[in-house]
Coordinates of N, CA, C and O in Angstrom, one line a residue:
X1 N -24.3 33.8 22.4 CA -22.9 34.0 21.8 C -22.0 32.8 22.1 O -21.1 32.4 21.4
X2 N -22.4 32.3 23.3 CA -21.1 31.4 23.6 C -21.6 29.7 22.8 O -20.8 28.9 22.2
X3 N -23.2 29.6 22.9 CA -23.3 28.4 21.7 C -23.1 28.6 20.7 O -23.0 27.6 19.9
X4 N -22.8 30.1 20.0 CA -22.5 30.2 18.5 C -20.6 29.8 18.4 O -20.0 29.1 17.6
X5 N -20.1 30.5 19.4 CA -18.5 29.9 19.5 C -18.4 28.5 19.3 O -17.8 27.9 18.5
X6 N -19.5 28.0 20.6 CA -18.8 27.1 20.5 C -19.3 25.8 19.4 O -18.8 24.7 19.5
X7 N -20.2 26.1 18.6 CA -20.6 25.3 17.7 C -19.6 25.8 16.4 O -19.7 25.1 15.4
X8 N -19.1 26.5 16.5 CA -18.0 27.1 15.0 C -16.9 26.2 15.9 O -16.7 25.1 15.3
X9 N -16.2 26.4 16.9 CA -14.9 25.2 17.7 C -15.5 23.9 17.2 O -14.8 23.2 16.5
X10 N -16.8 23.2 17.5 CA -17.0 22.1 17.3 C -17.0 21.4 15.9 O -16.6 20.3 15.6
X11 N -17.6 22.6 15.0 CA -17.3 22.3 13.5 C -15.8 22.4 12.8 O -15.5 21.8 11.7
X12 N -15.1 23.2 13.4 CA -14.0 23.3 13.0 C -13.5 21.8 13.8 O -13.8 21.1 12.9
X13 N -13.1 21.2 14.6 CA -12.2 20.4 14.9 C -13.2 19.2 14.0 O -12.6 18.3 13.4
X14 N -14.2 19.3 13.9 CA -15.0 17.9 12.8 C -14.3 18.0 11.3 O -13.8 17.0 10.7
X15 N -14.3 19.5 10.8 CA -13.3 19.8 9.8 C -11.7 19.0 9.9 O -11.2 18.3 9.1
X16 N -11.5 19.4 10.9 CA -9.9 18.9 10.8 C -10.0 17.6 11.3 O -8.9 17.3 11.8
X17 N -10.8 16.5 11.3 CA -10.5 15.2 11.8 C -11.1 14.6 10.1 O -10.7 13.5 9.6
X18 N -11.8 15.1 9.5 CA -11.8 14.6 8.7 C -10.5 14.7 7.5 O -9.9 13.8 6.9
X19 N -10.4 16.2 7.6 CA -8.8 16.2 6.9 C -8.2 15.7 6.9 O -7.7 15.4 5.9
X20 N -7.6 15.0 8.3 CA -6.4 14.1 9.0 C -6.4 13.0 8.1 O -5.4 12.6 7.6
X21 N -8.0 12.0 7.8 CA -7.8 11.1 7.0 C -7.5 9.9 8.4 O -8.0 10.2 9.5
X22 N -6.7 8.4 8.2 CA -7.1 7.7 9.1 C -5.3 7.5 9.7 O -4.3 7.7 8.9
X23 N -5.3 7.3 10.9 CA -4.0 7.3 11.5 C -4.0 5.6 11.9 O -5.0 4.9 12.2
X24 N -2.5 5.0 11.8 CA -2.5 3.8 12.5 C -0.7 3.7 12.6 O 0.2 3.7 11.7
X25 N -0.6 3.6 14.1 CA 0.5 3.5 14.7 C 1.7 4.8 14.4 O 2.9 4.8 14.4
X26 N 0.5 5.9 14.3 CA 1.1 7.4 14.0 C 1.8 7.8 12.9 O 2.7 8.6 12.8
X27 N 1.3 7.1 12.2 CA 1.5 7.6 10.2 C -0.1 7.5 9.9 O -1.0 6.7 9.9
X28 N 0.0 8.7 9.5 CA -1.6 8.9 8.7 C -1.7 9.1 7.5 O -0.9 9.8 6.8
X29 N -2.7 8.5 6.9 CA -3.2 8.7 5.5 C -4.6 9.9 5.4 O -5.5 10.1 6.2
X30 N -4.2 10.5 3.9 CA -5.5 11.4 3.9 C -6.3 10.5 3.5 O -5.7 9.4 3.2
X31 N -8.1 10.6 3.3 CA -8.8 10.3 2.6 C -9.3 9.7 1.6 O -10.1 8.8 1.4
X32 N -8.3 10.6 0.7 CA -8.8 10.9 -1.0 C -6.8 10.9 -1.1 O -6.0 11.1 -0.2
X33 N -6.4 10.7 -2.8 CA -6.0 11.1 -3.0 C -5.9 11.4 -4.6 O -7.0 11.1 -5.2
X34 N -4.8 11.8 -5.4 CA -5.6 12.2 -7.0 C -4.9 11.8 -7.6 O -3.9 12.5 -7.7
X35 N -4.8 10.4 -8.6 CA -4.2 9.6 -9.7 C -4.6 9.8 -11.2 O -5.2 8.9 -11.8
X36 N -4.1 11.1 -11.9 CA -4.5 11.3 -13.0 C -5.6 11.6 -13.3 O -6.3 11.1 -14.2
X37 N -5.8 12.4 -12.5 CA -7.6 13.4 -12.7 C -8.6 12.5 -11.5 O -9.6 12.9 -11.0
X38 N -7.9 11.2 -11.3 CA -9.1 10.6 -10.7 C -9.2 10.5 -9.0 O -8.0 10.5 -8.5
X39 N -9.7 10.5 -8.4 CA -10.3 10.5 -7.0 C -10.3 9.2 -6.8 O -11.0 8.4 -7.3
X40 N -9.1 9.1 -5.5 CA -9.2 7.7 -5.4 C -9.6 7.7 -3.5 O -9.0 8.3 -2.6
X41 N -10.4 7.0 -3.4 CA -10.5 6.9 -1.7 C -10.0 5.5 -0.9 O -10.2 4.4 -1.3
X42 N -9.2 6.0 0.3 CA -8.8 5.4 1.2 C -9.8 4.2 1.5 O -10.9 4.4 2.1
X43 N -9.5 2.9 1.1 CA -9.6 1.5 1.3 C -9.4 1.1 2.8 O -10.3 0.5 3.3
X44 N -8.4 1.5 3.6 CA -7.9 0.6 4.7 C -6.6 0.8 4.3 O -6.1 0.9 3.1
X45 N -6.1 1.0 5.9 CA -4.6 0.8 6.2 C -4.2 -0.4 7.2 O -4.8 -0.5 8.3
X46 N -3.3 -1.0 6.9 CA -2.9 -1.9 8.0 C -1.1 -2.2 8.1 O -0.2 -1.7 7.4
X47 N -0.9 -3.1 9.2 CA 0.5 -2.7 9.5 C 1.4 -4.2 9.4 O 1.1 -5.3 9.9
X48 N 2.2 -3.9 8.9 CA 3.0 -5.0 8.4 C 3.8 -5.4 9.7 O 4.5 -4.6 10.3
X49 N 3.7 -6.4 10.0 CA 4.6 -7.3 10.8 C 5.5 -8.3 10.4 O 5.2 -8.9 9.4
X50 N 6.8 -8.5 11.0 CA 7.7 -9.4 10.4 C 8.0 -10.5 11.9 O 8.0 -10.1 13.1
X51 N 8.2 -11.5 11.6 CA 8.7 -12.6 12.6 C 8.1 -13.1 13.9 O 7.3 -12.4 14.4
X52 N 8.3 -13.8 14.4 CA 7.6 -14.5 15.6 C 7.1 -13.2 16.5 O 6.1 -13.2 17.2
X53 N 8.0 -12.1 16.4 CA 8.0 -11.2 17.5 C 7.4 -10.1 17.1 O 7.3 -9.1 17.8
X54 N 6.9 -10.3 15.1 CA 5.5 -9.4 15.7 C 6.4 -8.0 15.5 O 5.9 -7.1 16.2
X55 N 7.5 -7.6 14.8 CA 7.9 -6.6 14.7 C 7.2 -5.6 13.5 O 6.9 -6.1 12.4
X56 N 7.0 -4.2 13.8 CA 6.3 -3.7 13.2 C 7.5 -2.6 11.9 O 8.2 -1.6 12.3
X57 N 7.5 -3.0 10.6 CA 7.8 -3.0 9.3 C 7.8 -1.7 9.0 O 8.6 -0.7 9.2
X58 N 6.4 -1.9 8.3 CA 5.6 -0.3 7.2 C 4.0 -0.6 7.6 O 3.4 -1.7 7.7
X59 N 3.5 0.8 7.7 CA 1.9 0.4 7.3 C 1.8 0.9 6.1 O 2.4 1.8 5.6
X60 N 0.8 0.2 5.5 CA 0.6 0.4 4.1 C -1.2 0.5 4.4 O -1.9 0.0 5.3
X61 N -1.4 1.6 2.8 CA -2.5 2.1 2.7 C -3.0 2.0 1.0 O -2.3 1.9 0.0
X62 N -4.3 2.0 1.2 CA -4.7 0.9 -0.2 C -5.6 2.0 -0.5 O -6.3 2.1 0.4
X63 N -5.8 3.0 -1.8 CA -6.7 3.6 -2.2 C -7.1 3.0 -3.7 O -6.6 2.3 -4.5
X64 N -8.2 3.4 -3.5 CA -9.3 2.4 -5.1 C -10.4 3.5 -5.3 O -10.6 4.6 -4.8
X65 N -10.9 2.8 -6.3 CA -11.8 3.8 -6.9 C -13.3 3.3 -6.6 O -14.1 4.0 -7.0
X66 N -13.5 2.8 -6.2 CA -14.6 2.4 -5.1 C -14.0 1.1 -4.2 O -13.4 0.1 -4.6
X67 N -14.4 1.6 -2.5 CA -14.0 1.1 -1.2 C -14.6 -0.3 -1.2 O -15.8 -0.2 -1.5
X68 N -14.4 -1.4 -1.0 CA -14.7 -3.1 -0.9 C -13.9 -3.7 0.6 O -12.8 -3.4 1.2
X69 N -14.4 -4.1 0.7 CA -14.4 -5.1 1.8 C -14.0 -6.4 1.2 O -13.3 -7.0 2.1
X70 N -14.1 -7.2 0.1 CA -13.7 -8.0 -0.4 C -12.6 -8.0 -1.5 O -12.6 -7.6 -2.7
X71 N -11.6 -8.6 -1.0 CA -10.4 -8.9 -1.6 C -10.2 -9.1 -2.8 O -9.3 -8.6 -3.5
X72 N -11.5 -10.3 -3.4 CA -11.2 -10.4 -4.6 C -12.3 -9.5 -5.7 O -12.3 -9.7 -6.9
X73 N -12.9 -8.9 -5.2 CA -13.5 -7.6 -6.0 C -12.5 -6.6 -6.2 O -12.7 -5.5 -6.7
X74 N -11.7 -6.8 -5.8 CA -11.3 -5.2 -5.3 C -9.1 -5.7 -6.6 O -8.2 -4.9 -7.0
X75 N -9.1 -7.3 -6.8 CA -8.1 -7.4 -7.6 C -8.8 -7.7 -9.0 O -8.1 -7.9 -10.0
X76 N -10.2 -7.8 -8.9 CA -10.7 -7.8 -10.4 C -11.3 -6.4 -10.8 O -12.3 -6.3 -11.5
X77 N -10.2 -5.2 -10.1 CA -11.0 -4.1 -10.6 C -10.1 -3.3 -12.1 O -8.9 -3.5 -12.4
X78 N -10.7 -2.7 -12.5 CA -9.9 -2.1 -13.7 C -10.0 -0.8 -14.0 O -10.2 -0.3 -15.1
X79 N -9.9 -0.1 -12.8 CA -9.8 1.1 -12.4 C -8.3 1.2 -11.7 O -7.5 0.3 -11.4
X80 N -8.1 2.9 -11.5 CA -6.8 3.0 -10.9 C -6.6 2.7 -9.7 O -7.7 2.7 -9.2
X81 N -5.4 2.4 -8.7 CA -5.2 2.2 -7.5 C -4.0 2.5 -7.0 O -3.0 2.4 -7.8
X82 N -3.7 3.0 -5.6 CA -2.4 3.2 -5.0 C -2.5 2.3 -3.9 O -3.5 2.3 -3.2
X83 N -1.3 1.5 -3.8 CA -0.9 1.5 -2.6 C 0.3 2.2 -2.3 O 1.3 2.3 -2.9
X84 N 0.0 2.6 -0.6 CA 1.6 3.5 0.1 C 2.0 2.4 1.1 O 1.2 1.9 1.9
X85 N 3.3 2.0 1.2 CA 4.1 1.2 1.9 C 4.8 2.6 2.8 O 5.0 3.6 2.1
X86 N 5.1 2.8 4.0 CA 5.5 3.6 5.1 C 6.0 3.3 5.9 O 5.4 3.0 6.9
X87 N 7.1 3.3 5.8 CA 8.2 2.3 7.0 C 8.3 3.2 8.3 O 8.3 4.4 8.5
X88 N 8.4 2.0 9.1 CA 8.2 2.8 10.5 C 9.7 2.1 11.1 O 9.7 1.9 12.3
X89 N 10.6 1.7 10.5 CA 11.9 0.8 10.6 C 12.7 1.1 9.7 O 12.0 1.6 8.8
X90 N 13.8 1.1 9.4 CA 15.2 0.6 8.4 C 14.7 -0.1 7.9 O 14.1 -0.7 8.8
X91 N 14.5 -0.6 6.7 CA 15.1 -2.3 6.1 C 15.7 -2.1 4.9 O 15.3 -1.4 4.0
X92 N 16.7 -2.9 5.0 CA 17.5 -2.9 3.6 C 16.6 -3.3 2.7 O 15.4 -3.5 2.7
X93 N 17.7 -3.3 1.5 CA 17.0 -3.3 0.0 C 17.1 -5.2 -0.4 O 16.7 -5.7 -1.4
X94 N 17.4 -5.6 0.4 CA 17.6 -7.0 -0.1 C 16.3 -7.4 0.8 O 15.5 -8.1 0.2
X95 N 15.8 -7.0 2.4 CA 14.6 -7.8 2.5 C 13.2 -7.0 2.0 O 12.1 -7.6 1.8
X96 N 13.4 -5.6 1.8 CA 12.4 -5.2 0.9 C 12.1 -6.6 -0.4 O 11.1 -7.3 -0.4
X97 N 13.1 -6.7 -1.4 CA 13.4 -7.8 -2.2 C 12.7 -8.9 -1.7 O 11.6 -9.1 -2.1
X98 N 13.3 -9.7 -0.9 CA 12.9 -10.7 0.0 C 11.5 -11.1 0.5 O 11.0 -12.2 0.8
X99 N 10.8 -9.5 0.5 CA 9.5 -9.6 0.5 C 8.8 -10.1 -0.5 O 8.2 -11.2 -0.6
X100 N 8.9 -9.2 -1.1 CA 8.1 -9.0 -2.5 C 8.1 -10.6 -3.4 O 7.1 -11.1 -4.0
X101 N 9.5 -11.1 -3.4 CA 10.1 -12.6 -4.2 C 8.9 -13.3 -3.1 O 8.0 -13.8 -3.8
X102 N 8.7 -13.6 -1.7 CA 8.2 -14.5 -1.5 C 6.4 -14.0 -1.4 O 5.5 -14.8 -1.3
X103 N 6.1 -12.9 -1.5 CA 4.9 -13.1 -1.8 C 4.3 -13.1 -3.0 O 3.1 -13.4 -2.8
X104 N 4.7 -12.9 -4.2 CA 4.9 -13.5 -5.7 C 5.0 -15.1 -5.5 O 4.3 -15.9 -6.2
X105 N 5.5 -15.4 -4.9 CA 6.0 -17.0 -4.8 C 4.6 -17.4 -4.1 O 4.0 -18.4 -4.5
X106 N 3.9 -16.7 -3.0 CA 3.1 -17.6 -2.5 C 2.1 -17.2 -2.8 O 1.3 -17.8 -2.1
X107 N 1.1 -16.0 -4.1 CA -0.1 -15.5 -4.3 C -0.2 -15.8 -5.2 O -1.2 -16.4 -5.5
X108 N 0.9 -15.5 -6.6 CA 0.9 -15.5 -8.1 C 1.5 -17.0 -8.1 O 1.3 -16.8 -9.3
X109 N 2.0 -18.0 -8.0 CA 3.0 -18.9 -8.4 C 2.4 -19.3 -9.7 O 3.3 -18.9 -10.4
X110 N 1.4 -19.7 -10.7 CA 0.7 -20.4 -11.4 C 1.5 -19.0 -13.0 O 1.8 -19.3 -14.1
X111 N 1.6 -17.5 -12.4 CA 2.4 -16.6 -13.4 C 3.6 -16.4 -12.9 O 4.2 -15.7 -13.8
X112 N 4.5 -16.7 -11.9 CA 5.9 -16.1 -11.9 C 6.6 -16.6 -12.9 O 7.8 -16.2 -12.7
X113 N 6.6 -17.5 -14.1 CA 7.1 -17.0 -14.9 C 7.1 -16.5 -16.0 O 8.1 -16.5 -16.8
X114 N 5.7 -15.7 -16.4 CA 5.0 -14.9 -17.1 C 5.6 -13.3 -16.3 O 5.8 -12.2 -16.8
X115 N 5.7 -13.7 -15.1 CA 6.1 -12.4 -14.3 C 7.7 -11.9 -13.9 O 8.1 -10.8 -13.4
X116 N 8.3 -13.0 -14.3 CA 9.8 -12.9 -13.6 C 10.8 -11.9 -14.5 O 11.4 -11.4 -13.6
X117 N 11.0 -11.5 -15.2 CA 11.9 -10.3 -15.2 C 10.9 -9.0 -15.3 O 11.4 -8.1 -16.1
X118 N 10.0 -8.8 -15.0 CA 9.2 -8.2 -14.2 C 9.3 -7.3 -12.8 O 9.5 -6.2 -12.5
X119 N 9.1 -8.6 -12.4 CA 9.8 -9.1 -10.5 C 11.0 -7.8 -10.4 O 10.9 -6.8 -9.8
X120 N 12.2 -8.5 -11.4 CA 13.7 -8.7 -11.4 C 13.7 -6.9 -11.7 O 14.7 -6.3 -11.2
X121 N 12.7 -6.2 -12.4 CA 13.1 -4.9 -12.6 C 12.8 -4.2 -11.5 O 13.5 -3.3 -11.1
X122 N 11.3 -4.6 -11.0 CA 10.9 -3.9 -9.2 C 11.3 -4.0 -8.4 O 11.2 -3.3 -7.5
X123 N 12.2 -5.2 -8.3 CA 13.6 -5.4 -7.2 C 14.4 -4.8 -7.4 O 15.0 -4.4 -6.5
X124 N 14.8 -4.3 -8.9 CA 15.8 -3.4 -9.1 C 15.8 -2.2 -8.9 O 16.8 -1.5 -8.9
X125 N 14.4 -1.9 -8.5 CA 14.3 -0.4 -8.1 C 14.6 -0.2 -6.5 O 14.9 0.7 -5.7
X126 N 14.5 -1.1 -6.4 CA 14.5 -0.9 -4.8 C 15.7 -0.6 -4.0 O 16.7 -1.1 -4.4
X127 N 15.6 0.3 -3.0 CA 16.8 0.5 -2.0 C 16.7 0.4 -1.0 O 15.6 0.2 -0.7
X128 N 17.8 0.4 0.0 CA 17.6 0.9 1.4 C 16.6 1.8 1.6 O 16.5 2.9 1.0
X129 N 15.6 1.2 2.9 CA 14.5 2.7 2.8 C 14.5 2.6 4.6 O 14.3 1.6 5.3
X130 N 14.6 4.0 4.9 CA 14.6 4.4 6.1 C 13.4 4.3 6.7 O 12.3 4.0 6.1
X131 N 13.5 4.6 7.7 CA 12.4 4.7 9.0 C 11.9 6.2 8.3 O 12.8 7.0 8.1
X132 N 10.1 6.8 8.0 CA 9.6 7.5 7.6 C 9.6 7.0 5.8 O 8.5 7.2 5.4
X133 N 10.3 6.6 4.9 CA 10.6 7.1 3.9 C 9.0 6.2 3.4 O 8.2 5.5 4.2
X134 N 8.9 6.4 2.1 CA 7.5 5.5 1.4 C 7.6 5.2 0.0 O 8.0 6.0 -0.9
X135 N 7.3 3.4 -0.1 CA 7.5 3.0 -1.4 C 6.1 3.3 -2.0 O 5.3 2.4 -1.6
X136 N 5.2 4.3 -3.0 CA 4.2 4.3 -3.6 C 4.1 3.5 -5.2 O 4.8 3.8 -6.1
X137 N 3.0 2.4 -5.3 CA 3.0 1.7 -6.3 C 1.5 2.1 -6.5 O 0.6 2.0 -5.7
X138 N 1.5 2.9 -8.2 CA 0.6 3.3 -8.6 C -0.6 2.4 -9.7 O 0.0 2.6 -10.7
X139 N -1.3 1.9 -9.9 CA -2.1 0.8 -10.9 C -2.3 2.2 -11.5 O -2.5 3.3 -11.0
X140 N -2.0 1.7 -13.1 CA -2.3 2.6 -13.9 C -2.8 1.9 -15.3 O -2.1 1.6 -16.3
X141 N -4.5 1.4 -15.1 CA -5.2 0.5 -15.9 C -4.5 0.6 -17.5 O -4.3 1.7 -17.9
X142 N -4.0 -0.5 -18.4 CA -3.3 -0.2 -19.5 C -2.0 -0.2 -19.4 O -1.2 -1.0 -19.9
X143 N -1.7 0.3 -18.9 CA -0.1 0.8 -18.5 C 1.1 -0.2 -17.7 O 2.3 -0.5 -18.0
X144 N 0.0 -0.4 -16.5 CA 0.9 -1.1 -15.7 C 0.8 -1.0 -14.2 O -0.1 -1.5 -13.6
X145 N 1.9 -0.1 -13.6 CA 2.2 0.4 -11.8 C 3.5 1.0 -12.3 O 4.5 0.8 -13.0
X146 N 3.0 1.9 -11.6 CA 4.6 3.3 -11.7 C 5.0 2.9 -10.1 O 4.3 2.6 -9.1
X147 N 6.3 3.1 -10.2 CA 6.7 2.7 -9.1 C 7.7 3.6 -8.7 O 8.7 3.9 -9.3
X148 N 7.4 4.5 -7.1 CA 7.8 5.9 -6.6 C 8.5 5.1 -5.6 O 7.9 4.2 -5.1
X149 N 10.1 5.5 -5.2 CA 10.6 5.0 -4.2 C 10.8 6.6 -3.5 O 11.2 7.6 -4.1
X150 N 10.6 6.6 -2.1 CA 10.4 7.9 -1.8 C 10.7 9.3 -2.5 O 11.6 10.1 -2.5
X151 N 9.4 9.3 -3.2 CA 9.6 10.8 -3.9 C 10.0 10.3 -5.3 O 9.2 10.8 -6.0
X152 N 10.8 9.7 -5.9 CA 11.8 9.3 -7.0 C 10.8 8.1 -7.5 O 10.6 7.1 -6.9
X153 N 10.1 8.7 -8.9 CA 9.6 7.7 -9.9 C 10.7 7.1 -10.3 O 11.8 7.5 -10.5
X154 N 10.3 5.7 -10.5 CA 11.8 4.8 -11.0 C 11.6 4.2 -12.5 O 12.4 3.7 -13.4
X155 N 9.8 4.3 -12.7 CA 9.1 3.9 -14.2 C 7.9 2.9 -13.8 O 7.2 2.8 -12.8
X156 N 7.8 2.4 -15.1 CA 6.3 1.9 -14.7 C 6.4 0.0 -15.4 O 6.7 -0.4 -16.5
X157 N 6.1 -0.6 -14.1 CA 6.1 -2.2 -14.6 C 5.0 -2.4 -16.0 O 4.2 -1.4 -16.0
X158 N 4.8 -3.0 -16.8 CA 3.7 -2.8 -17.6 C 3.0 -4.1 -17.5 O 3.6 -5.2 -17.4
X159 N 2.0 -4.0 -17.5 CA 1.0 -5.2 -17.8 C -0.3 -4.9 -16.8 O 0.0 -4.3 -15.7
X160 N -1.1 -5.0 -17.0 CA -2.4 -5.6 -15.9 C -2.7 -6.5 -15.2 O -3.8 -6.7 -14.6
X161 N -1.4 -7.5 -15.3 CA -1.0 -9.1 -14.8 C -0.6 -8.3 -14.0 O -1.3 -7.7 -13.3
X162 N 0.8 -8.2 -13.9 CA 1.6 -7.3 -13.1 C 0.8 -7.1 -11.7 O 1.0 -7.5 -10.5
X163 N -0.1 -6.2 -12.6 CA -0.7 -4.7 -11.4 C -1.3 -6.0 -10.4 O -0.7 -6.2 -9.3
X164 N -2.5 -7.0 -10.6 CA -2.9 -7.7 -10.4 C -2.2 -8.4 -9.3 O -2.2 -8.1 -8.1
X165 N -1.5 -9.3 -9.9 CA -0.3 -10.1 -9.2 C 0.1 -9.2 -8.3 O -0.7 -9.2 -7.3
X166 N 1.4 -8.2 -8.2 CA 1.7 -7.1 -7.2 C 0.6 -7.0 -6.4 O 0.9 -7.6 -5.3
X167 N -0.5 -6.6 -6.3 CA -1.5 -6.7 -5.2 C -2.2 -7.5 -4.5 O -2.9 -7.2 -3.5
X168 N -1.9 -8.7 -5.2 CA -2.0 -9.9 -4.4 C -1.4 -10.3 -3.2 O -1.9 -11.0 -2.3
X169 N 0.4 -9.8 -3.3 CA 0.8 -9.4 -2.3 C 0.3 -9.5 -0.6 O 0.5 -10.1 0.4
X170 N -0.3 -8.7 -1.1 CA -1.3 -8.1 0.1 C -3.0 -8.8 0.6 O -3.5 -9.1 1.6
X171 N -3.4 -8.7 -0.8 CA -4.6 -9.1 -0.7 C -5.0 -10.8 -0.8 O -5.9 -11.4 -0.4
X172 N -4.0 -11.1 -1.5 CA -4.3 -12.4 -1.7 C -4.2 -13.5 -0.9 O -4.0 -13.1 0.2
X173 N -4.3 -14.8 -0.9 CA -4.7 -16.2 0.6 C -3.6 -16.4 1.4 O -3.7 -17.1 2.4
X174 N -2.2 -15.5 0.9 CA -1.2 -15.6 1.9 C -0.5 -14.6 1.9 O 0.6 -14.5 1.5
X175 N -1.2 -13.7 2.5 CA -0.7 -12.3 2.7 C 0.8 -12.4 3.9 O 1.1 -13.4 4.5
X176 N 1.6 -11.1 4.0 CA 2.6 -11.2 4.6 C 2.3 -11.7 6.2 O 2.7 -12.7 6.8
X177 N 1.3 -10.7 6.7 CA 0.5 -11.0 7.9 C -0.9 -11.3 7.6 O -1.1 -11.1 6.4
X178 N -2.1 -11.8 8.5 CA -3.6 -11.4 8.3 C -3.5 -10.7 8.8 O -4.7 -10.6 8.9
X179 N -2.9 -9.4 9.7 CA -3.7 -8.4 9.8 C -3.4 -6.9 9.1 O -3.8 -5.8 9.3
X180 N -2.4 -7.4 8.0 CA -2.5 -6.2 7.2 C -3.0 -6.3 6.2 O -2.9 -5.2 5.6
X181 N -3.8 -7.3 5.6 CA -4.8 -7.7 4.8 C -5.9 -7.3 4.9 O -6.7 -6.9 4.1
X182 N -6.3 -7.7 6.8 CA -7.7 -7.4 7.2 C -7.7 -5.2 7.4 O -8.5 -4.4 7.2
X183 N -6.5 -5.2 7.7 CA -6.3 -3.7 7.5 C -6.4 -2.6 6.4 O -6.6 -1.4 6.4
X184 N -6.2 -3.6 5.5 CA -6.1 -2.7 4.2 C -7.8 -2.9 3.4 O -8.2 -2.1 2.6
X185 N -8.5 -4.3 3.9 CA -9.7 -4.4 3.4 C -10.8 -3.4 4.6 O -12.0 -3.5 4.5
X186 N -10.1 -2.4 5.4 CA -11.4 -1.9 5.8 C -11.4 -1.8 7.9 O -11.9 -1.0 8.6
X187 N -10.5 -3.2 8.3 CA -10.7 -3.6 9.3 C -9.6 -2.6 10.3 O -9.0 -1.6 10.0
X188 N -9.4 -3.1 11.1 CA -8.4 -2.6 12.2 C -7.3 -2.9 11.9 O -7.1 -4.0 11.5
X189 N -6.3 -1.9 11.9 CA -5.1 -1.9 11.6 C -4.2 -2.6 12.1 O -3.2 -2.9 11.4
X190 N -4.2 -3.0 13.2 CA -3.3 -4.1 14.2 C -2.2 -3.7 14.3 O -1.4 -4.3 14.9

């Protein structure tokens, strides 16, 4: 009786760590999550750092429709994708902005002006976002990226350039840090 207990305790907590999904720096992502019928699975999360000192931002979490380790398979896909931005800090809405403007400037430059009032409208969505709150940017192949500023759809950028570009962001040769790059492709969150 007590190996049957305790193999039902043992399976139940294997149950619940899988539910949990992956934790980094105590914001967790589930697994799976569901983008218009579709099943999308957890890529990598990793943690945004800002300035010499290495201050910690948002972690962001990258789901796809099949998991890659490589960066540029994974921006030549044409399937749906989320990424979740999760602030673990305040930042205003001007260096949210400030983000976004300089990594457009340093991944896409060859389209920012195929992309610039683009840019100018996903800046415009943006606000002050508190410590907990989450910017979700949806790839919606055809369409574009719906863009949820906590909770609150704001609309959808359109193009597949767009979607592309926007995730280069992250993925692409000059990401904000290397280790939220290497975080979001699979590696340790840092």
């Amino acid at each position: 009786m007590k190996i049957r207990s305790a193999l039902i305790v043992a399976i139940a907590a294997l149950g619940a760590g899988i539910a949990s999904g992956r934790e980094c720096k105590g914001v967790t992502f589930p697994d799976q999550v569901q983008v218009d019928g579709a099943s999308l699975s957890l890529n990598g999360v990793g943690m945004r750092q800002a300035t010499f000192l290495k201050v910690n931002v948002y972690v962001a979490a990258l789901y796809v429709a099949r998991t890659s380790s490589d960066a540029a398979a994974l921006l030549a896909e044409t399937t749906p994708s989320e990424l979740v931005l999760q602030f673990v800090r305040d930042v205003g809405a001007d260096d949210v902005r400030k983000g976004f403007d300089e990594g457009f400037a340093k991944n896409s430059k060859a389209q920012l002006a195929a992309l610039k009032d683009r840019i100018a409208t996903v800046n415009g969505w943006m606000t002050d976002v508190k410590s907990g709150q989450r910017l979700t940017f949806v790839h919606k192949p055809g369409a574009g990226i719906q863009v949820d500023v906590n909770g609150a759809v704001k609309g959808t950028i359109p193009g597949d350039d767009f979607a592309k570009a926007f995730l280069s962001i992250w993925l692409g040769a000059d990401p904000p840090n290397p280790e939220i790059k290497a975080g979001l492709l699979g590696g340790a969150c840092g």
